[in-house]
Each structure stands twice: as C-alpha cells, then as structure tokens.
Amino acid sequence: MFLPLKVGLHFSRSKKKTIMSGFISIASIIGITIGVASLIIGLSAMNGFEKEVAHRVLGVMPSVEVRSLSGYFDNTADVVHKIEGQDRILAATPGMVVNAMINHDNKYRSSRITAIESSDYKNIINIDEFMVDKNITLRSLKPDGSEFDSPKIILGFDLARKLNVSAGDSVEVLITKNNSNGTLSAPVGVNCRVAGIFRIGGQLDSVIAYVDLSTIRNLLGMREDQTGSIFLKTPDFFHSLSDARNAVTPLVNSIPTPMGLHSWMDQAAPLYRDIQMIRTVMCMALFLVVVVSCFNIVSSLVMSVNEKRSEVAILLSMGYSRVQVMLTFMVQGLFSGIYGTIFGVLLGLLVAHNLTEVIAFIENIMGIRILKAETYFMDYVPSSVNYIEVLLTALSCVFIALVSAVLPGIKAAYINPAAELSGK
C-alpha cells in the first residue's frame, strides 16, 4: 500500500532530471502558489468589503422596516410588543422614514429622514460610532421638555457640507403629507437645530438625516400612539427579510393594519450585487490560473515518465503492478500540488491578515489612492479571512493537481518492460 508512496517520493527527490523538466516542475509549483495566494487574498478582500458595507449600512438604517400600507399603525406599543415576541427578532421600535427637503439660506437639498425613538435606538442602529463629535449621540435628539426647546436634527457629512451648516445652525425641514384621497397636501415645515453630524462614507452621507419620532408626529399631526413603521433588528442581516417575513406573517390576523416589508437590501442592493459579481468573476479568473498551473504538472510528469522509463520497466519486471506505477506518478503530481498549495496558503494568509497595511504602503510608495471616501464607504481596503474558504481553496487545488497526474500515470503504466530493457 505504501510502496507507490515511497517510490513516488524517491522519484520526486531524484536529481536525475533534465533542466527543462526541473524548470517546468518548479514553475508549476510557483504558479499554484501564486494562484492560491491570490485567491485567498481576493476572497479576504471581498469578505472585508461585504462586512464593512453591511456594518456601515446597518449603522444608518434598520435591518427591516415594517411599513403600514394604510397610513399609520394605531396602538403602536401593542404592535411592537407582538412583533418583538416572535422568533429571530432581536428588537423592535416605532419609527418612520420620510422623504423631505431641507433648506438653509435658500439652499435646498433632498433628504431621506429617519425618525426614531431617540431613547430606544441602540438596539436598532449603531450610528453613534460614526458621529464626527463623539460627545453627540442620537439620544441628543430627545426633547428636553422645556418651552424653548426646538426640534433637533442630525445630518450626514456631505448633506451638511452642501447646505453649508454645522452643529448649532438652524435648518428648515419640509415634508408633504399624503391625503386620504391619494393626493399630496401643501408642504409643512419645521425649523430644526443641527445637533450633530455623522460621517459614514459614500452616498449615504449626502441623503440621510435623523430626527426624533416626536418631531415627525407633531409635523404630520399624528397621535403619540401612532407610527408609520416598525423598525426591526434580526440576528442575520443577510437573511433579515426572510426572518422578518416569518415573524410578521403569523400576526396578520391579530394586527388589523396591512403591512409591507422593506429591508436594508432595498437601499444597498446595487452595491451588494456589485460585490458579489466582482467576487464571482475574480474567483473564476484566479481559479483558472490555478488550473493552468496544475496542468503544468502534466508536462512535468510526462517528461518525468520519459526520463524514468527504464526504472519503471525494472519495477514492472520485479512484480510491480501497472496500477502501482500509475499511483507512483500520481503521488509525484500530488506532492507538487501540495507543495504549491501549502506555500500559497501561507503566503495568502500572511498578506490577507495585513492587507490594509500592505495596500497603504503601496499607496504611499506610488502616491495614489485606490479607494476614495467620497465615492466609497471607506478609503482603505478591508480584509476578513474566512478559514472555511481557505480550506476549500486548498482542497480544490490539491484535487486538481491529483487529477492532472492521472494521464501521465496511465502513460507510465503501459510501458512495455521487455521492449525497454532490451533497448528496442
């Protein structure tokens, strides 16, 4: 059982190789190393982008929004309590998302205002870590109850820049109200004081703003027990919509208001799809590099078979079976694949764990910026190593190397001992 392994290792370590055979063998190992390392680094970068985008998007919007399709939810506390008691719902709180115009010194900008209970927001979003002034939190929006306390608003960095406002300035928020007959009423407005500014990166900074839910209620003439939506938090943000659907469906009969579901994917779907597409194309391209490198093993082993014809003939004449001959050369190919895969995994993990620093070093040397914060969510390349993907990559490459060695092994197995030893 172990004889083909011993002979295969002996052939692999043999110094009786032509220069070309040795070069092709080393080139195949280097090719596999580069391909495996590139695949691990690329996948780690894509995982990093995916997690960072999800983290930042969920920092400014809830996982799922349960919207009333008939205006408002009545008896909000009861609705929240029923939804919060369902499986896979971590938290629920009343809120609303409204489209508005924000005016400052006759500069108008459209905005997507999220109104949320400022005393119960931390279970839903984590915007606080993105505040420019870390002393300001979303809780700062809560009215203090004084007579002179005006409504407050928190703006995205780019939105505040376009309006030319900073913390402490006053802006006018204009909202149109839907009438019962489906028409829009004249805009209603309220002056709000800018309580703070947040900066996440990308286009969200130019459209997102926050106010306390009481501000929108007063502006639209709603009662304190009414809300337009219920914000939900689920444990798995990539399956948040299905989790919310499973939680809300059993409550259809107990909640008289018709409901619709909207997840964070509705806002970030294009970016998320782009990441998935890039991941797929990159994996295919790099995997083809690995496949080509593995098939260099075929050339290397074919040359090895031609060099070892006499040794194979002697082994066959001594009772070595043809299957054992095939396995011997498959062992050679397997170990070439294993060497390349091991070196590739080690190199890939080393770079992937330090990818942010490596890219920053390259940027400093070349004087370029790979990512711009004005366009993307970040100005650095994130990385997140998924060891299951690393394991699958390594096993796939070893398997391809093993398959590549089958054809040369079959060729070696059908060597005619009599003809080789007689010199014919």
XYZ file of C-alpha atoms in Angstrom:
424
model
C 0.000 0.000 0.000
C 2.802 2.408 0.907
C 5.199 1.237 -1.824
C 3.882 3.660 -4.521
C 4.186 6.462 -1.964
C 7.825 5.618 -1.215
C 8.751 5.203 -4.866
C 6.876 8.372 -5.826
C 8.726 10.374 -3.177
C 12.018 8.861 -4.365
C 11.277 9.899 -7.952
C 10.294 13.399 -6.774
C 13.604 13.832 -4.942
C 15.686 12.364 -7.725
C 18.385 14.674 -9.033
C 18.477 12.905 -12.393
C 16.234 15.434 -14.127
C 16.760 17.477 -17.246
C 16.955 21.228 -16.874
C 13.657 21.671 -18.693
C 11.883 19.070 -16.560
C 13.097 20.694 -13.357
C 12.131 24.158 -14.605
C 8.595 23.097 -15.524
C 8.183 21.348 -12.155
C 9.300 24.452 -10.239
C 7.192 26.716 -12.483
C 4.073 24.638 -11.774
C 4.656 24.874 -8.009
C 5.238 28.642 -8.228
C 2.125 29.052 -10.374
C -0.012 27.138 -7.883
C 1.480 29.175 -5.028
C 0.678 32.485 -6.716
C -2.813 31.334 -7.748
C -3.749 30.019 -4.313
C -2.340 33.097 -2.554
C -4.142 35.459 -4.939
C -7.410 33.588 -4.471
C -7.160 33.762 -0.670
C -6.206 37.460 -0.721
C -9.002 38.315 -3.161
C -11.641 36.407 -1.203
C -10.473 38.011 2.049
C -10.739 41.475 0.492
C -14.256 40.745 -0.799
C -15.288 39.390 2.624
C -13.891 42.545 4.196
C -15.827 44.783 1.817
C -19.014 42.799 2.392
C -18.777 43.013 6.181
C -17.714 46.650 6.209
C -20.508 47.719 3.866
C -23.090 45.787 5.889
C -21.730 47.257 9.126
C -21.870 50.811 7.824
C -25.229 50.449 6.096
C -26.764 48.913 9.202
C -25.215 51.749 11.159
C -27.602 54.188 9.491
C -30.690 52.076 8.776
C -32.578 49.237 10.467
C -32.344 45.637 9.251
C -36.025 45.615 8.306
C -38.775 48.210 8.235
C -42.391 47.039 8.676
C -44.446 49.755 6.970
C -48.130 50.446 7.355
C -49.817 50.308 3.947
C -52.859 52.256 5.140
C -51.254 55.292 6.708
C -50.273 54.607 10.310
C -50.180 51.892 12.924
C -52.516 52.616 15.828
C -51.706 51.438 19.342
C -48.013 51.253 18.452
C -46.866 49.783 21.763
C -49.103 46.730 21.301
C -47.861 46.154 17.735
C -44.228 46.444 18.821
C -44.811 44.021 21.687
C -46.370 41.402 19.394
C -43.600 41.600 16.797
C -40.829 41.655 19.385
C -42.118 38.393 20.847
C -41.533 36.473 17.607
C -38.557 34.204 16.945
C -35.394 35.735 15.416
C -36.492 39.286 16.205
C -33.883 40.833 18.486
C -35.528 44.236 18.878
C -38.404 46.351 17.571
C -39.136 50.037 17.949
C -41.506 52.543 16.293
C -40.110 54.824 13.609
C -40.710 56.380 10.219
C -38.768 57.090 7.051
C -39.920 60.173 5.138
C -38.635 61.996 2.093
C -38.083 65.658 2.792
C -36.464 68.844 1.565
C -34.016 70.609 3.847
C -33.444 74.328 3.397
C -30.727 76.620 4.685
C -30.231 80.115 3.240
C -32.313 79.137 0.190
C -30.139 76.103 -0.468
C -32.468 73.141 -0.860
C -31.366 69.535 -0.659
C -33.485 66.372 -0.773
C -33.085 64.023 2.152
C -34.280 60.692 3.474
C -35.126 61.431 7.093
C -35.267 58.589 9.590
C -37.433 59.372 12.597
C -36.866 57.046 15.534
C -37.490 56.945 19.263
C -34.233 58.554 20.379
C -34.486 56.850 23.768
C -34.631 53.347 22.241
C -32.415 53.401 19.156
C -29.295 51.486 20.188
C -30.949 48.106 19.704
C -31.749 49.011 16.098
C -28.883 51.100 14.653
C -25.360 52.000 15.761
C -24.961 55.463 14.285
C -23.156 56.786 17.386
C -19.767 55.369 16.349
C -19.901 57.368 13.120
C -20.579 60.742 14.740
C -17.981 63.405 13.977
C -18.292 64.702 17.539
C -18.170 61.621 19.749
C -19.887 63.520 22.545
C -23.062 63.681 20.436
C -25.348 60.651 20.191
C -28.750 60.008 18.692
C -30.121 60.422 22.204
C -29.315 64.124 21.814
C -32.407 64.409 19.609
C -34.743 63.692 22.524
C -36.697 66.822 23.511
C -35.892 68.060 26.997
C -39.466 69.271 27.552
C -38.582 72.916 28.033
C -40.658 75.637 26.444
C -37.792 76.937 24.319
C -36.522 73.540 23.194
C -36.677 73.354 19.383
C -36.655 70.125 17.358
C -33.184 68.804 16.566
C -31.740 67.057 13.523
C -28.562 65.090 12.795
C -27.214 65.374 9.242
C -24.859 63.350 7.087
C -21.453 64.924 6.458
C -21.932 65.597 2.736
C -25.501 66.833 3.272
C -24.290 69.316 5.887
C -21.461 70.401 3.581
C -23.850 71.025 0.676
C -26.133 73.057 2.940
C -23.106 74.839 4.424
C -24.208 74.187 8.004
C -22.513 72.926 11.133
C -23.622 71.906 14.596
C -25.779 74.605 16.193
C -27.111 76.048 12.917
C -30.807 76.033 12.074
C -32.361 74.368 9.009
C -35.918 74.120 7.727
C -37.379 70.650 7.112
C -40.218 70.491 4.559
C -42.459 67.413 4.251
C -45.544 66.732 2.161
C -48.383 64.747 3.696
C -50.394 62.116 1.836
C -54.123 62.854 1.869
C -56.759 60.154 2.220
C -57.707 60.532 -1.471
C -54.140 59.802 -2.591
C -53.129 63.400 -3.330
C -50.356 65.374 -1.676
C -51.041 68.317 0.582
C -49.033 71.511 0.616
C -45.626 71.022 2.276
C -45.457 71.536 6.017
C -42.237 72.664 7.600
C -40.455 72.985 10.905
C -37.214 74.645 11.916
C -34.698 72.236 13.431
C -31.390 72.871 15.110
C -28.448 70.804 13.839
C -27.461 68.721 16.867
C -24.617 66.841 15.203
C -23.089 65.432 12.027
C -22.186 61.844 11.197
C -19.803 60.515 8.562
C -20.060 57.005 7.176
C -18.708 57.455 3.655
C -20.235 57.070 0.237
C -23.521 58.470 -0.964
C -25.405 57.819 2.283
C -23.729 60.865 3.833
C -25.460 63.078 1.285
C -29.052 61.887 1.806
C -29.526 60.542 5.351
C -30.715 62.629 8.311
C -32.238 61.811 11.718
C -34.892 63.404 13.883
C -36.802 62.248 16.931
C -40.064 60.500 16.103
C -41.996 63.123 18.061
C -40.848 65.773 15.554
C -42.495 63.981 12.625
C -45.577 63.161 14.681
C -46.093 66.828 15.503
C -45.359 67.871 11.938
C -47.869 65.447 10.395
C -50.494 65.790 13.139
C -50.185 62.209 14.397
C -51.140 60.957 17.838
C -48.472 59.749 20.255
C -49.617 56.142 19.845
C -49.286 56.253 16.047
C -46.333 55.491 13.802
C -45.789 54.839 10.129
C -43.338 51.956 10.556
C -41.807 49.496 12.988
C -38.028 49.098 12.811
C -36.692 45.583 13.412
C -33.307 44.073 14.257
C -32.571 40.476 13.222
C -29.565 38.262 14.047
C -28.548 37.621 10.430
C -28.563 40.771 8.331
C -28.165 38.857 5.053
C -31.395 36.950 5.769
C -33.165 39.732 7.624
C -36.066 39.978 5.173
C -36.954 36.273 5.392
C -36.620 36.350 9.200
C -38.947 39.355 9.388
C -41.431 37.773 6.996
C -41.561 34.608 9.106
C -42.106 36.721 12.224
C -44.778 39.042 10.826
C -46.840 36.551 8.791
C -48.438 34.836 11.835
C -49.518 38.274 13.130
C -51.501 39.310 10.055
C -54.840 38.435 11.668
C -54.029 39.994 15.049
C -52.768 43.313 13.610
C -55.570 44.983 11.609
C -53.258 47.316 9.705
C -51.988 45.953 6.340
C -48.204 45.749 6.360
C -45.311 45.715 3.908
C -41.672 44.761 4.490
C -38.598 46.660 3.341
C -35.069 45.560 4.215
C -31.714 47.325 4.121
C -31.041 45.406 0.911
C -33.614 47.576 -0.855
C -31.262 50.532 -0.347
C -27.881 48.780 -0.653
C -28.814 46.053 -3.166
C -26.840 47.549 -6.124
C -23.644 47.817 -4.081
C -24.103 44.360 -2.568
C -24.752 42.814 -6.002
C -21.625 44.518 -7.354
C -19.545 42.961 -4.571
C -20.995 39.515 -5.290
C -20.412 39.901 -9.034
C -16.805 41.005 -8.540
C -16.247 38.105 -6.146
C -17.601 35.600 -8.685
C -15.600 36.965 -11.640
C -12.424 37.222 -9.570
C -12.787 33.667 -8.237
C -13.301 32.293 -11.740
C -10.282 34.130 -13.132
C -7.939 33.198 -10.294
C -9.205 29.632 -10.214
C -8.357 29.312 -13.914
C -4.834 30.480 -13.055
C -4.606 27.652 -10.526
C -5.974 25.147 -13.058
C -3.420 26.180 -15.707
C -0.636 25.938 -13.133
C -1.827 22.491 -12.071
C -1.848 21.296 -15.671
C 1.792 22.288 -15.934
C 2.178 19.263 -13.702
C 1.098 17.180 -16.707
C 4.032 18.451 -18.771
C 6.408 17.922 -15.869
C 5.227 14.363 -15.255
C 5.241 13.423 -18.932
C 8.903 14.432 -19.063
C 9.490 12.547 -15.809
C 7.902 9.410 -17.317
C 10.213 9.628 -20.324
C 13.210 10.008 -18.005
C 12.179 7.084 -15.807
C 11.151 4.568 -18.474
C 13.956 2.159 -17.654
C 13.305 2.383 -13.896
C 9.607 1.742 -14.479
C 10.443 -1.266 -16.683
C 12.635 -2.725 -13.941
C 9.869 -2.240 -11.368
C 7.318 -3.939 -13.634
C 9.654 -6.886 -14.262
C 10.063 -7.302 -10.489
C 6.302 -7.661 -9.985
C 5.322 -4.028 -9.572
C 1.738 -3.770 -10.882
C 0.627 -1.254 -13.509
C -1.794 0.276 -11.003
C 1.118 0.842 -8.647
C 3.057 2.520 -11.460
C 0.149 4.864 -12.094
C -0.174 5.627 -8.378
C 3.573 6.321 -8.184
C 3.380 9.151 -10.712
C 0.123 10.402 -9.230
C 1.997 10.727 -5.917
C 4.565 12.901 -7.703
C 1.847 15.172 -9.060
C 0.028 15.201 -5.745
C 3.088 16.365 -3.848
C 3.773 19.114 -6.393
C 0.213 20.322 -5.791
C 0.589 20.018 -2.023
C 3.850 21.990 -2.009
C 2.331 24.772 -4.119
C -0.861 24.818 -2.052
C 0.980 24.976 1.287
C 3.217 27.816 0.129
C 0.208 29.582 -1.394
C -1.893 29.273 1.760
C 0.936 30.559 3.953
C 1.647 33.490 1.633
C -2.054 34.243 1.174
C -2.793 34.250 4.910
C 0.254 36.395 5.636
C -0.802 39.057 3.141
C -4.555 38.775 3.876
C -4.062 39.387 7.601
C -2.024 42.510 6.805
C -3.788 43.561 3.609
C -4.834 47.001 4.871
C -1.261 47.857 5.838
C 0.177 46.379 2.625
C -2.181 48.427 0.426
C -1.496 51.569 2.476
C 2.249 51.018 1.994
C 1.793 50.618 -1.768
C -0.340 53.772 -1.880
C 2.328 55.755 -0.038
C 5.081 54.474 -2.310
C 3.187 55.151 -5.554
C 1.389 58.286 -4.367
C -2.088 57.064 -5.341
C -5.385 56.360 -3.612
C -7.057 53.078 -4.527
C -10.321 53.945 -2.783
C -11.767 57.408 -2.300
C -14.009 58.083 0.683
C -16.104 60.470 -1.426
C -17.143 57.589 -3.685
C -16.967 54.513 -1.479
C -17.809 53.829 2.148
C -14.140 53.801 3.113
C -10.699 54.966 1.985
C -8.886 51.724 2.855
C -9.037 48.086 1.717
C -10.552 45.913 4.470
C -9.819 42.215 4.889
C -11.606 39.352 6.613
C -10.211 35.818 6.341
C -12.756 33.013 6.078
C -10.885 29.833 7.001
C -13.586 27.611 5.508
C -12.959 29.284 2.129
C -9.221 28.851 2.645
C -9.703 25.135 3.343
C -11.966 24.663 0.316
C -9.462 26.508 -1.885
C -6.598 24.326 -0.669
C -8.516 21.056 -1.095
C -9.691 22.058 -4.582
C -6.153 22.815 -5.717
C -4.795 19.548 -4.336
C -7.619 17.644 -6.047
C -6.927 19.338 -9.404
C -3.213 18.506 -9.049
C -4.111 14.875 -8.369
C -6.407 14.710 -11.402
C -3.710 16.319 -13.557
C -1.344 13.470 -12.695
C -3.705 10.721 -13.872
C -2.863 10.923 -17.593
C 0.946 10.751 -17.160
C 0.401 7.933 -14.663
C -1.613 5.928 -17.213
C 1.085 6.517 -19.823
C 3.737 5.190 -17.429
C 1.602 2.172 -16.506
C 1.578 0.939 -20.124
C 5.331 0.931 -20.620
C 6.481 -2.396 -22.139
C 9.217 -3.779 -19.802
C 10.636 -6.188 -22.399
C 10.980 -3.505 -25.034
C 12.553 -1.009 -22.658
C 15.068 -3.422 -21.114
C 16.069 -4.878 -24.482
C 16.793 -1.411 -25.753
C 14.218 -1.589 -28.550
